[in-house]
């Protein structure tokens, strides 16, 4: 175990996987010489050379198509898209190529990873603060992960690189400096599709991913002061969902709050609540509550941004209302 | 044709039960051992299984109806032919019980005038499995939606429910609740319950003792329907309060029966001469040695939830099946937070540091009336060896496969011994 920042844990995962498999290579804007705007790829060009760590022009649509086609030829590309806000530019590659080719041509595999970071809270404004989880989680054939701890970041990125299917890896700009213990072991991985119960509880289940797990844990503390025992489940993977973990928790608590930093309408929280109703309807003692960003751009002004982002107090309020 | 009846064995039955749910419809076929009907007493819901396979040909006791123990609730027939036999005499049957759950102060209308009932999926599922009609329930949520807790409230009967039985009547004497029951004349039996229990705990014993035996059930101060009382925080204080209450009710001569802490109170009453007992029956009494399960005392005093109370209730019995969810809930409902705190304070005085600080062994030797000491061999609260060396006049009865609650787990045996002891007093 070693204490390291989330960004360092990702860097470690990339480095270990590049050492392990010479087919792994990285490309994206400013990731080579500059080491990435969040320093996730720092030092990797120096170690692995310019052919395996490549700077590219600002052309997300082309980059995504490159990831698809390079992976079809037997390499394992890891593409960095600097802000999740630009994911709409890569959607054609994901929707019309990555999610389809395996269906059209059974011998084709596309083992690429698309890393990006999203989320608000950094005063980055309406074009650099979005959480577009649902846009990518909507696409069949694409796996989507969103770890919150440095250890899960390392373990899931390694699993994503080794996976034979396209994986979108969602990071959060406020998590890069989060420090925690991370296993040193080069064989350490975290399985895709497995949720983690980060706090056990009996009265209500809170489901979240990425930074919202931290807010949910704080919410559970607030609720505990009211004598409410909240269970917090870090889904870690948005797709495929760990249904067993979700239904088992609801069978215990009979109440659920789903939290997502993205928009509400047709958002990831909507999908989660519908899934809960599909698989655990008869265990529900109240409607599933959703805590999301309102359907609006993320404001640049700090007080306004704080006023709209989901946080611990809003999650706790939703839990209390559900339990009434 | 086979009758479905409630028999007074096993749990804490009363003289009557309320039918909570039929799990089969009339005309439906039932297998032997399958659940047919759920009834409840003040303490617990009991599920009654079909004695034989057959068809439920008649339902005689409707949901909500209170019927005496032994009443035929319904019949099973082989061919399903409707029975022409008249329903069992309702002579012993009390009028229909009050709604089983107290309506919360803030109640919300779940259904108005034939509209679809607003209930959560879980509440619907659980209500259907228990045969509970949602139409009779009241939503406790501001959403107006019936939730699981509203369904659970039907089974969890509050302790305020009056003692069933046609001749029972409760009164308060000098701040202590006394419940008189029994139709017969003669010297009454005064029953003193154990720590943390209440007068309801005698119901299994009373059911086997017979309705004619006159009995006075005491709720010790800080227990059941008797609030905590200044000066009743010690054994002497408890004995004094009970003596005053019995004197106020005109009871001087009696047969004394005490369980656990109530046993120690009984010895104190008899020894101090405040009461003139003709016989003394002690069931797993306190006061005869220093040992007691301190973990039980503190855990029981702390418990405010079913999850935390159940493990301690299980320790009272040799047979874990007695402690059903309904039993736990009833025990919880019977003890509000004020009583719980009063009991914790009392335990701090009488059982400090997991030790019995009351010594009644010498006092017991000074009591000259016939004595019986009854103990379960599987008692995990107070060891049965405390029965030894209590003097030549005490008859000791050790019951195998019984825990700290012989009057519940071996009610018939204890009833017989209580009557024997009384008869030996002449």
PDB file of C-alpha atoms in Angstrom, chain A residues 203 254-255 281-287 322-324, chain B residues 120-123 125 141-142 145-149 305:
ATOM      1  CA  UNK A 203     -33.151   2.338   6.890  1.00  0.00           C
ATOM      2  CA  UNK A 254     -36.918  -0.804   1.394  1.00  0.00           C
ATOM      3  CA  UNK A 255     -36.054   2.817   0.598  1.00  0.00           C
ATOM      4  CA  UNK A 281     -40.589  -3.024  -6.950  1.00  0.00           C
ATOM      5  CA  UNK A 282     -42.168  -5.296  -4.361  1.00  0.00           C
ATOM      6  CA  UNK A 283     -39.473  -4.419  -1.859  1.00  0.00           C
ATOM      7  CA  UNK A 284     -40.052  -0.675  -2.082  1.00  0.00           C
ATOM      8  CA  UNK A 285     -41.846   1.038   0.767  1.00  0.00           C
ATOM      9  CA  UNK A 286     -41.650   4.468  -0.874  1.00  0.00           C
ATOM     10  CA  UNK A 287     -40.934   5.894  -4.328  1.00  0.00           C
ATOM     11  CA  UNK A 322     -38.518   9.311   1.472  1.00  0.00           C
ATOM     12  CA  UNK A 323     -38.673   7.887   4.965  1.00  0.00           C
ATOM     13  CA  UNK A 324     -41.614  10.043   6.096  1.00  0.00           C
TER      14      UNK A 324
ATOM     15  CA  UNK B 120     -46.399   1.071  -1.130  1.00  0.00           C
ATOM     16  CA  UNK B 121     -45.520  -2.069  -3.090  1.00  0.00           C
ATOM     17  CA  UNK B 122     -43.885  -3.536  -0.017  1.00  0.00           C
ATOM     18  CA  UNK B 123     -46.907  -2.773   2.171  1.00  0.00           C
ATOM     19  CA  UNK B 125     -46.976  -7.507  -0.619  1.00  0.00           C
ATOM     20  CA  UNK B 141     -46.967   9.066   6.230  1.00  0.00           C
ATOM     21  CA  UNK B 142     -47.801  12.598   5.078  1.00  0.00           C
ATOM     22  CA  UNK B 145     -49.434   6.154   1.363  1.00  0.00           C
ATOM     23  CA  UNK B 146     -49.738   3.071   3.550  1.00  0.00           C
ATOM     24  CA  UNK B 147     -46.219   1.903   4.342  1.00  0.00           C
ATOM     25  CA  UNK B 148     -44.823  -1.274   5.849  1.00  0.00           C
ATOM     26  CA  UNK B 149     -44.925   0.232   9.348  1.00  0.00           C
ATOM     27  CA  UNK B 305     -35.237  -1.436  18.784  1.00  0.00           C
TER      28      UNK B 305
END
